Tab-separated table of C-alpha atoms and ligand atoms in Angstrom:
chain	number	residue	atom	x	y	z
A	9	UNK	CA	4.888	22.867	-26.622
A	10	UNK	CA	3.901	19.224	-26.036
A	11	UNK	CA	0.808	18.895	-23.636
A	12	UNK	CA	1.605	17.868	-19.977
A	13	UNK	CA	-1.719	16.123	-19.795
A	14	UNK	CA	-4.505	14.039	-21.740
A	15	UNK	CA	-7.901	13.723	-20.996
A	16	UNK	CA	-10.045	10.681	-21.550
A	17	UNK	CA	-14.036	10.633	-21.683
A	18	UNK	CA	-15.497	7.627	-20.507
A	19	UNK	CA	-12.361	5.845	-19.912
A	20	UNK	CA	-12.206	2.059	-18.862
A	21	UNK	CA	-10.078	1.372	-15.728
A	22	UNK	CA	-10.076	-2.438	-16.093
A	23	UNK	CA	-6.183	-2.462	-16.863
A	24	UNK	CA	-5.561	0.188	-14.244
A	25	UNK	CA	-6.245	-1.872	-11.205
A	26	UNK	CA	-4.465	-4.971	-10.105
A	27	UNK	CA	-7.594	-6.978	-9.339
A	28	UNK	CA	-8.474	-6.165	-12.881
A	29	UNK	CA	-12.046	-5.901	-12.363
A	30	UNK	CA	-14.293	-3.649	-14.740
A	31	UNK	CA	-14.570	-0.100	-13.901
A	32	UNK	CA	-15.371	3.020	-15.878
A	33	UNK	CA	-14.691	6.702	-14.910
A	34	UNK	CA	-16.572	9.869	-16.445
A	35	UNK	CA	-13.173	11.625	-16.952
A	36	UNK	CA	-9.580	10.270	-16.836
A	37	UNK	CA	-7.051	12.947	-16.456
A	38	UNK	CA	-3.164	11.514	-17.023
A	39	UNK	CA	-0.532	14.310	-16.266
A	40	UNK	CA	2.924	13.519	-17.152
A	41	UNK	CA	4.182	16.577	-15.274
A	42	UNK	CA	2.647	17.967	-11.882
A	43	UNK	CA	3.405	21.368	-12.770
A	44	UNK	CA	0.192	21.228	-14.808
A	45	UNK	CA	-2.011	20.640	-11.578
A	46	UNK	CA	-2.635	24.235	-10.888
A	47	UNK	CA	-3.738	24.918	-14.289
A	48	UNK	CA	-6.058	21.809	-14.363
A	49	UNK	CA	-7.644	22.321	-10.611
A	50	UNK	CA	-8.847	25.920	-12.191
A	51	UNK	CA	-11.505	23.642	-14.045
A	52	UNK	CA	-14.719	22.711	-12.106
A	53	UNK	CA	-14.667	19.069	-12.687
A	54	UNK	CA	-11.288	18.603	-10.806
A	55	UNK	CA	-11.650	21.477	-8.330
A	56	UNK	CA	-15.344	20.929	-7.136
A	57	UNK	CA	-16.383	17.463	-8.058
A	58	UNK	CA	-15.564	13.833	-6.732
A	59	UNK	CA	-11.840	12.879	-7.287
A	60	UNK	CA	-10.116	9.610	-7.309
A	61	UNK	CA	-6.187	9.922	-7.522
A	62	UNK	CA	-5.076	6.751	-9.179
A	63	UNK	CA	-1.617	5.365	-8.739
A	64	UNK	CA	-0.719	1.821	-9.831
A	65	UNK	CA	-4.106	0.562	-8.655
A	66	UNK	CA	-2.898	-1.799	-6.569
A	67	UNK	CA	-4.624	-0.617	-3.104
A	68	UNK	CA	-8.118	-0.249	-4.398
A	69	UNK	CA	-11.434	-2.197	-5.091
A	70	UNK	CA	-13.944	-0.790	-7.869
A	71	UNK	CA	-17.216	-1.943	-6.621
A	72	UNK	CA	-18.574	0.117	-8.751
A	73	UNK	CA	-17.583	2.955	-11.390
A	74	UNK	CA	-15.613	5.987	-10.133
A	75	UNK	CA	-18.152	8.863	-9.497
A	76	UNK	CA	-16.307	11.810	-11.052
A	77	UNK	CA	-12.630	12.450	-12.459
A	78	UNK	CA	-10.046	9.965	-12.134
A	79	UNK	CA	-6.375	11.597	-12.136
A	80	UNK	CA	-3.350	9.471	-12.793
A	81	UNK	CA	0.279	11.186	-12.279
A	82	UNK	CA	2.859	9.725	-14.619
A	83	UNK	CA	5.837	11.874	-13.540
A	84	UNK	CA	8.906	9.724	-13.357
A	85	UNK	CA	12.041	11.921	-12.040
A	86	UNK	CA	14.479	10.160	-9.422
A	87	UNK	CA	17.279	12.165	-7.971
A	88	UNK	CA	19.376	12.598	-5.201
A	89	UNK	CA	18.940	16.262	-3.905
A	90	UNK	CA	21.258	16.055	-0.966
A	91	UNK	CA	24.187	14.001	-0.022
A	92	UNK	CA	26.994	14.453	2.835
A	93	UNK	CA	28.661	11.234	1.596
A	94	UNK	CA	26.582	9.206	4.187
A	95	UNK	CA	23.166	10.199	4.299
A	96	UNK	CA	21.280	11.232	1.163
A	97	UNK	CA	17.837	12.468	0.469
A	98	UNK	CA	16.214	10.787	-2.720
A	99	UNK	CA	13.278	12.644	-4.208
A	100	UNK	CA	10.946	10.597	-6.284
A	101	UNK	CA	8.208	11.510	-8.446
A	102	UNK	CA	4.746	10.318	-7.662
A	103	UNK	CA	4.340	8.341	-10.824
A	104	UNK	CA	7.708	6.224	-10.387
A	105	UNK	CA	7.083	2.443	-10.093
A	106	UNK	CA	7.720	1.627	-6.248
A	107	UNK	CA	9.867	-1.598	-6.784
A	108	UNK	CA	11.890	0.590	-9.331
A	109	UNK	CA	12.651	3.223	-6.780
A	110	UNK	CA	13.687	0.441	-4.238
A	111	UNK	CA	16.145	-1.235	-6.893
A	112	UNK	CA	17.392	2.540	-8.031
A	113	UNK	CA	18.276	3.399	-4.323
A	114	UNK	CA	19.993	0.284	-3.686
A	115	UNK	CA	22.033	0.408	-6.993
A	116	UNK	CA	23.289	3.884	-5.763
A	117	UNK	CA	24.470	2.577	-2.565
A	118	UNK	CA	21.333	3.892	-0.520
A	119	UNK	CA	19.869	1.507	2.331
A	120	UNK	CA	16.480	1.891	3.906
A	121	UNK	CA	13.928	0.714	1.536
A	122	UNK	CA	15.119	-3.006	1.259
A	123	UNK	CA	12.244	-4.632	3.495
A	124	UNK	CA	9.661	-2.838	1.138
A	125	UNK	CA	10.804	-4.705	-1.996
A	126	UNK	CA	8.399	-5.898	-4.681
A	127	UNK	CA	5.427	-4.090	-3.067
A	128	UNK	CA	3.002	-3.122	-6.015
A	129	UNK	CA	1.969	0.286	-6.743
A	130	UNK	CA	3.614	3.968	-7.241
A	131	UNK	CA	5.694	6.162	-4.935
A	132	UNK	CA	2.804	8.691	-4.722
A	133	UNK	CA	0.603	6.005	-3.138
A	134	UNK	CA	3.190	4.892	-0.638
A	135	UNK	CA	2.727	7.433	1.859
A	136	UNK	CA	-1.115	7.222	1.715
A	137	UNK	CA	-1.407	4.050	3.350
A	138	UNK	CA	2.107	4.153	4.848
A	139	UNK	CA	3.054	0.720	3.074
A	140	UNK	CA	4.725	-1.867	5.373
A	141	UNK	CA	6.544	-5.261	5.016
A	142	UNK	CA	9.127	-7.383	6.973
A	143	UNK	CA	9.210	-5.262	9.825
A	144	UNK	CA	9.528	-1.796	8.076
A	145	UNK	CA	7.277	0.996	7.519
A	146	UNK	CA	7.662	3.863	4.651
A	147	UNK	CA	7.278	6.508	7.372
A	148	UNK	CA	10.379	4.983	8.746
A	149	UNK	CA	12.392	6.631	5.657
A	150	UNK	CA	10.097	9.482	4.649
A	151	UNK	CA	11.776	12.898	4.773
A	152	UNK	CA	8.894	15.260	3.233
A	153	UNK	CA	5.962	14.376	1.056
A	154	UNK	CA	5.347	16.954	-1.753
A	155	UNK	CA	1.477	17.232	-2.152
A	156	UNK	CA	-0.713	19.681	-4.353
A	157	UNK	CA	-3.508	21.028	-2.086
A	158	UNK	CA	-6.916	21.145	-3.847
A	159	UNK	CA	-8.660	23.857	-2.223
A	160	UNK	CA	-5.484	26.269	-2.041
A	161	UNK	CA	-4.081	24.944	-5.373
A	162	UNK	CA	-0.590	25.125	-3.770
A	163	UNK	CA	2.112	22.797	-3.488
A	164	UNK	CA	3.067	21.784	0.150
A	165	UNK	CA	6.203	19.917	1.750
A	166	UNK	CA	5.027	18.274	4.506
A	167	UNK	CA	7.338	16.492	6.984
A	168	UNK	CA	6.825	12.968	8.421
A	169	UNK	CA	5.124	14.422	11.717
A	170	UNK	CA	2.775	16.585	9.449
A	171	UNK	CA	1.708	13.585	7.421
A	172	UNK	CA	0.256	11.679	10.774
A	173	UNK	CA	1.379	7.916	9.768
A	174	UNK	CA	-0.079	5.168	11.675
A	175	UNK	CA	-0.255	1.617	10.630
A	176	UNK	CA	-1.577	1.551	7.216
A	177	UNK	CA	-3.009	5.178	7.596
A	178	UNK	CA	-1.829	8.677	7.094
A	179	UNK	CA	-3.265	12.196	6.792
A	180	UNK	CA	-3.753	11.658	2.993
A	181	UNK	CA	-5.721	8.446	3.883
A	182	UNK	CA	-7.948	10.018	6.418
A	183	UNK	CA	-8.932	13.239	4.159
A	184	UNK	CA	-8.667	11.541	0.784
A	185	UNK	CA	-9.996	14.618	-0.861
A	186	UNK	CA	-7.406	17.293	0.263
A	187	UNK	CA	-4.179	16.304	-1.206
A	188	UNK	CA	-2.714	15.207	-4.496
A	189	UNK	CA	0.630	13.505	-3.465
A	190	UNK	CA	2.975	14.660	-6.396
A	191	UNK	CA	6.582	13.372	-4.843
A	192	UNK	CA	8.040	11.871	-1.922
A	193	UNK	CA	11.715	12.799	-0.491
A	194	UNK	CA	13.355	9.812	1.154
A	195	UNK	CA	16.310	9.969	4.095
A	196	UNK	CA	18.397	7.142	3.257
A	197	UNK	CA	21.783	5.857	4.352
A	198	UNK	CA	25.012	4.535	3.051
A	199	UNK	CA	25.723	2.635	6.314
A	200	UNK	CA	22.530	0.540	6.754
A	201	UNK	CA	21.005	-0.328	10.144
A	202	UNK	CA	19.384	-3.356	8.686
A	203	UNK	CA	16.223	-4.812	10.199
A	204	UNK	CA	16.630	-8.437	10.172
A	205	UNK	CA	14.242	-9.738	12.900
A	206	UNK	CA	10.630	-10.261	11.079
A	207	UNK	CA	9.710	-14.040	11.133
A	208	UNK	CA	11.284	-15.949	8.288
A	209	UNK	CA	13.583	-13.121	6.986
A	210	UNK	CA	16.774	-14.586	8.787
A	211	UNK	CA	15.991	-18.118	7.729
A	212	UNK	CA	15.809	-16.882	4.256
A	213	UNK	CA	19.114	-15.226	4.150
A	214	UNK	CA	20.431	-18.519	5.947
A	215	UNK	CA	18.821	-20.423	2.660
A	216	UNK	CA	20.736	-18.276	0.753
A	217	UNK	CA	23.845	-18.770	2.122
A	218	UNK	CA	24.302	-15.338	3.424
A	219	UNK	CA	26.071	-14.880	6.960
A	220	UNK	CA	23.918	-12.423	8.695
A	221	UNK	CA	27.029	-11.004	10.129
A	222	UNK	CA	28.039	-9.225	6.747
A	223	UNK	CA	24.457	-8.754	5.055
A	224	UNK	CA	24.207	-5.996	2.845
A	225	UNK	CA	20.991	-4.263	1.857
A	226	UNK	CA	20.619	-5.679	-1.335
A	227	UNK	CA	20.701	-9.190	-0.461
A	228	UNK	CA	18.035	-8.345	2.316
A	229	UNK	CA	15.741	-7.105	-0.703
A	230	UNK	CA	16.773	-10.394	-2.374
A	231	UNK	CA	15.440	-12.288	0.525
A	232	UNK	CA	12.311	-10.383	0.863
A	233	UNK	CA	11.543	-10.861	-2.740
A	234	UNK	CA	12.132	-14.497	-2.455
A	235	UNK	CA	9.394	-14.780	0.333
A	236	UNK	CA	6.892	-12.484	-1.414
A	237	UNK	CA	7.128	-14.393	-4.684
A	238	UNK	CA	6.737	-17.532	-2.632
A	239	UNK	CA	3.590	-16.313	-0.433
A	240	UNK	CA	1.801	-13.833	-2.549
A	241	UNK	CA	0.250	-13.988	-5.655
A	242	UNK	CA	1.721	-11.658	-8.539
A	243	UNK	CA	-1.062	-9.467	-9.432
A	244	UNK	CA	0.090	-9.512	-13.342
A	245	UNK	CA	-0.941	-13.512	-12.989
A	246	UNK	CA	-3.493	-13.460	-10.673
A	247	UNK	CA	-5.797	-10.249	-10.029
A	248	UNK	CA	-4.953	-9.088	-6.112
A	249	UNK	CA	-4.458	-6.218	-4.034
A	250	UNK	CA	-2.110	-7.419	-1.501
A	251	UNK	CA	-3.425	-7.999	1.715
A	252	UNK	CA	-7.012	-7.180	1.858
A	253	UNK	CA	-7.732	-6.591	5.516
A	254	UNK	CA	-5.738	-4.798	8.083
A	255	UNK	CA	-4.482	-6.642	10.925
A	256	UNK	CA	-6.843	-5.612	13.749
A	257	UNK	CA	-5.156	-3.523	16.235
A	258	UNK	CA	-7.122	-4.355	19.994
A	259	UNK	CA	-6.547	-3.176	23.524
A	260	UNK	CA	-3.951	-5.514	25.383
A	261	UNK	CA	-6.114	-7.210	27.649
A	262	UNK	CA	-8.810	-7.986	25.090
A	263	UNK	CA	-6.109	-9.621	22.698
A	264	UNK	CA	-4.759	-11.579	25.652
A	265	UNK	CA	-8.155	-12.942	26.464
A	266	UNK	CA	-8.329	-14.316	22.810
A	267	UNK	CA	-4.669	-15.568	23.014
A	268	UNK	CA	-5.660	-17.590	26.098
A	269	UNK	CA	-8.514	-19.116	24.515
A	270	UNK	CA	-6.497	-19.555	21.163
A	271	UNK	CA	-2.976	-20.102	22.249
A	272	UNK	CA	-1.541	-20.358	18.556
A	273	UNK	CA	-2.927	-16.965	17.549
A	274	UNK	CA	-0.199	-14.614	16.581
A	275	UNK	CA	-0.291	-11.671	18.607
A	276	UNK	CA	2.277	-8.871	18.056
A	277	UNK	CA	2.687	-5.267	19.642
A	278	UNK	CA	0.428	-2.591	18.602
A	279	UNK	CA	1.313	1.299	18.234
A	280	UNK	CA	2.260	1.336	21.903
A	281	UNK	CA	2.204	-0.758	25.022
A	282	UNK	CA	-1.369	-0.641	25.537
A	283	UNK	CA	-2.525	-2.401	22.161
A	284	UNK	CA	-1.919	-5.736	20.269
A	285	UNK	CA	-2.064	-6.491	16.991
A	286	UNK	CA	-3.598	-9.682	15.521
A	287	UNK	CA	-2.798	-11.763	12.435
A	288	UNK	CA	-5.927	-11.142	10.415
A	289	UNK	CA	-4.597	-14.353	8.222
A	290	UNK	CA	-4.731	-16.834	10.779
A	291	UNK	CA	-8.206	-15.531	12.007
A	292	UNK	CA	-9.500	-16.056	8.342
A	293	UNK	CA	-7.461	-19.133	7.936
A	294	UNK	CA	-8.922	-20.567	10.921
A	295	UNK	CA	-12.492	-20.110	9.652
A	296	UNK	CA	-11.563	-22.368	6.615
A	297	UNK	CA	-11.332	-19.429	3.836
A	298	UNK	CA	-8.015	-20.130	2.466
A	299	UNK	CA	-8.160	-21.248	-1.106
A	300	UNK	CA	-12.100	-20.776	-0.941
A	301	UNK	CA	-13.549	-19.907	-4.499
A	302	UNK	CA	-16.636	-18.478	-5.157
A	303	UNK	CA	-16.899	-18.348	-8.940
A	304	UNK	CA	-14.096	-16.197	-10.038
A	305	UNK	CA	-13.636	-14.316	-6.688
A	306	UNK	CA	-11.538	-16.264	-4.120
A	307	UNK	CA	-8.987	-16.247	-1.035
A	308	UNK	CA	-5.484	-17.174	-2.359
A	309	UNK	CA	-4.409	-20.613	-1.637
A	310	UNK	CA	-0.769	-19.452	-0.613
A	311	UNK	CA	-2.351	-16.705	2.043
A	312	UNK	CA	-5.754	-16.295	3.697
A	313	UNK	CA	-5.221	-12.636	3.824
A	314	UNK	CA	-5.239	-11.949	-0.041
A	315	UNK	CA	-8.598	-12.321	-2.073
A	316	UNK	CA	-8.074	-12.842	-5.758
A	317	UNK	CA	-9.705	-12.440	-8.925
A	318	UNK	CA	-9.629	-15.826	-11.025
A	319	UNK	CA	-10.389	-14.322	-14.105
A	320	UNK	CA	-14.040	-12.612	-14.608
A	321	UNK	CA	-15.066	-11.608	-11.029
A	322	UNK	CA	-16.637	-8.088	-10.487
A	323	UNK	CA	-15.418	-5.784	-7.774
A	324	UNK	CA	-19.096	-6.481	-6.166
A	325	UNK	CA	-18.405	-10.041	-6.203
A	326	UNK	CA	-15.134	-9.736	-4.366
A	327	UNK	CA	-16.473	-7.209	-1.576
A	328	UNK	CA	-19.617	-9.920	-1.066
A	329	UNK	CA	-16.694	-12.595	-0.652
A	330	UNK	CA	-14.881	-10.192	2.034
A	331	UNK	CA	-18.059	-9.215	3.828
A	332	UNK	CA	-18.702	-13.027	4.465
A	333	UNK	CA	-15.339	-13.449	5.537
A	334	UNK	CA	-15.493	-10.637	7.801
A	335	UNK	CA	-18.942	-11.691	9.396
A	336	UNK	CA	-17.593	-15.215	10.083
A	337	UNK	CA	-14.349	-13.667	11.811
A	338	UNK	CA	-16.439	-11.422	13.848
A	339	UNK	CA	-18.798	-14.393	14.776
A	340	UNK	CA	-15.967	-16.923	15.803
A	341	UNK	CA	-13.553	-14.339	17.572
A	342	UNK	CA	-15.567	-11.452	18.034
A	343	UNK	CA	-12.900	-9.394	16.023
A	344	UNK	CA	-14.122	-6.818	13.378
A	345	UNK	CA	-11.895	-6.886	10.256
A	346	UNK	CA	-11.644	-3.776	8.077
A	347	UNK	CA	-10.518	-3.656	4.596
A	348	UNK	CA	-6.731	-2.391	3.604
A	349	UNK	CA	-7.646	-1.242	-0.036
A	350	UNK	CA	-9.877	1.741	-0.827
A	351	UNK	CA	-13.310	0.266	-1.545
A	352	UNK	CA	-14.764	2.576	-4.776
A	353	UNK	CA	-18.841	2.700	-5.333
A	354	UNK	CA	-19.923	0.977	-2.172
A	355	UNK	CA	-19.817	1.214	1.496
A	356	UNK	CA	-17.631	-1.129	3.573
B	408	EPU	N1	-0.917	-16.783	8.585
B	408	EPU	C1	-1.698	-17.704	8.444
B	408	EPU	N2	-2.294	-18.273	7.415
B	408	EPU	C2	-1.937	-17.805	6.137
B	408	EPU	C3	-0.774	-16.807	6.334
B	408	EPU	C4	-0.367	-16.335	7.494
B	408	EPU	O1	-1.990	-18.317	9.872
B	408	EPU	O2	-2.540	-18.070	5.399
B	408	EPU	C5	-0.324	-16.447	9.835
B	408	EPU	C6	1.113	-17.023	10.232
B	408	EPU	O3	1.064	-17.244	11.484
B	408	EPU	C7	2.121	-15.944	10.212
B	408	EPU	C8	1.296	-14.663	10.186
B	408	EPU	O4	-0.102	-15.231	9.943
B	408	EPU	O5	3.152	-16.039	10.830
B	408	EPU	C9	1.758	-13.322	9.824
B	408	EPU	O6	1.720	-13.728	8.502
B	408	EPU	P1	2.985	-12.766	7.371
B	408	EPU	O7	4.071	-12.781	7.778
B	408	EPU	O8	2.171	-13.085	5.934
B	408	EPU	O9	2.279	-11.328	7.502
B	408	EPU	P2	0.756	-10.674	7.426
B	408	EPU	O10	0.548	-9.875	8.768
B	408	EPU	O11	-0.125	-11.614	7.067
B	408	EPU	C10	1.605	-8.412	6.853
B	408	EPU	C11	1.184	-7.067	5.658
B	408	EPU	C12	1.899	-7.579	4.396
B	408	EPU	C13	3.414	-7.784	4.557
B	408	EPU	C14	3.699	-8.814	5.515
B	408	EPU	C15	5.044	-9.164	5.796
B	408	EPU	C16	-0.546	-6.311	6.436
B	408	EPU	C17	-2.252	-6.215	6.483
B	408	EPU	N3	-0.229	-7.124	5.959
B	408	EPU	O12	0.864	-9.255	6.425
B	408	EPU	O13	1.403	-6.318	3.749
B	408	EPU	O14	3.904	-8.186	3.143
B	408	EPU	O15	3.174	-8.620	6.977
B	408	EPU	O16	5.469	-7.947	6.616
B	408	EPU	O17	-0.041	-5.542	7.599
B	408	EPU	C18	-0.124	-5.572	2.207
B	408	EPU	O18	-0.132	-4.634	2.953
B	408	EPU	O19	-1.028	-5.888	1.098
B	408	EPU	C19	0.773	-6.767	2.352
B	408	EPU	C20	0.981	-7.649	1.660
């Protein structure tokens, strides 16, 4: 029988994080089939010690080494598990590359994930920070999340409500030691309800010569890909983890006072009517950080929210730059920024 897992001691993680910073783990556990988890979590190393579940490594910053075991799920299956000809449930294993899933669903005539095209990372990581872009969050399409509970060694199926999703947040992010996400089920549709409101999306479709009245989901994905390729550096070329800071959410009154003082500040609706979301990119841009570089740690020239590694930056150098950016935004606007990626080996 072929083994469904592999253990690597003192493993290098440099190639497993999209910042491309150096880091190590005392033990890397590569698992190709989630069915191996109950057996693996019988061992004290995985059951009791610190654990980091690693997807594509596109939403974390190694400011130091991983403390305990690092688990990487490589399971790769995608299938349609229910289909009434109109609506379908697609199940994808945690190890599937996110963008490959988006293309697979569109290739099968299923809409819902088109605005989330080209986001780096894996399917298993998507619900953890409730990935979002161009007016869609992944929670809008999540039917259920399959997750292995460490303490009970049981597989649970959580519906979207149980996942407690919020902007770039979920139960899995708030309780990182509790579950390992093993697969996600998505509710998709053959008759799309397309979301075309996000600034720039309609213009991009128009520039592609596409009539908004008859646009297809695959064309929306194409427009999103074009915008992302223009604005966001490709992690394969320039190390980064997408947006480094979350857009801050403030009480509506505070946001309005700020906007009165800074009329150009982009302000969006928060989770409800009492809150507003501010553009962190704009705040950082105003403080003059766009394109800034300290050695190999820098801010992308194309987008103020993206921190980059120009080659040999360490995670600590990137974190140090991030702290100085946040301090300057705090000083000038009185707004606290919080990192979006998980910071390993240091406190924010
Ligand atoms: N802006 C600037 N300077 C810049 C870039 C943007 O002032 O350098 C201002 C512009 O006014 C623009 C506004 O910021 O209108 C918003 O910019 P953008 O549309 O790029 O969106 P964002 O709020 O910066 C968020 C997500 C991105 C997602 C885009 C598109 C967060 C933290 N980030 O960025 O997600 O792709 O919207 O929907 O919510 C990620 O999470 O890693 C990520 C890339």
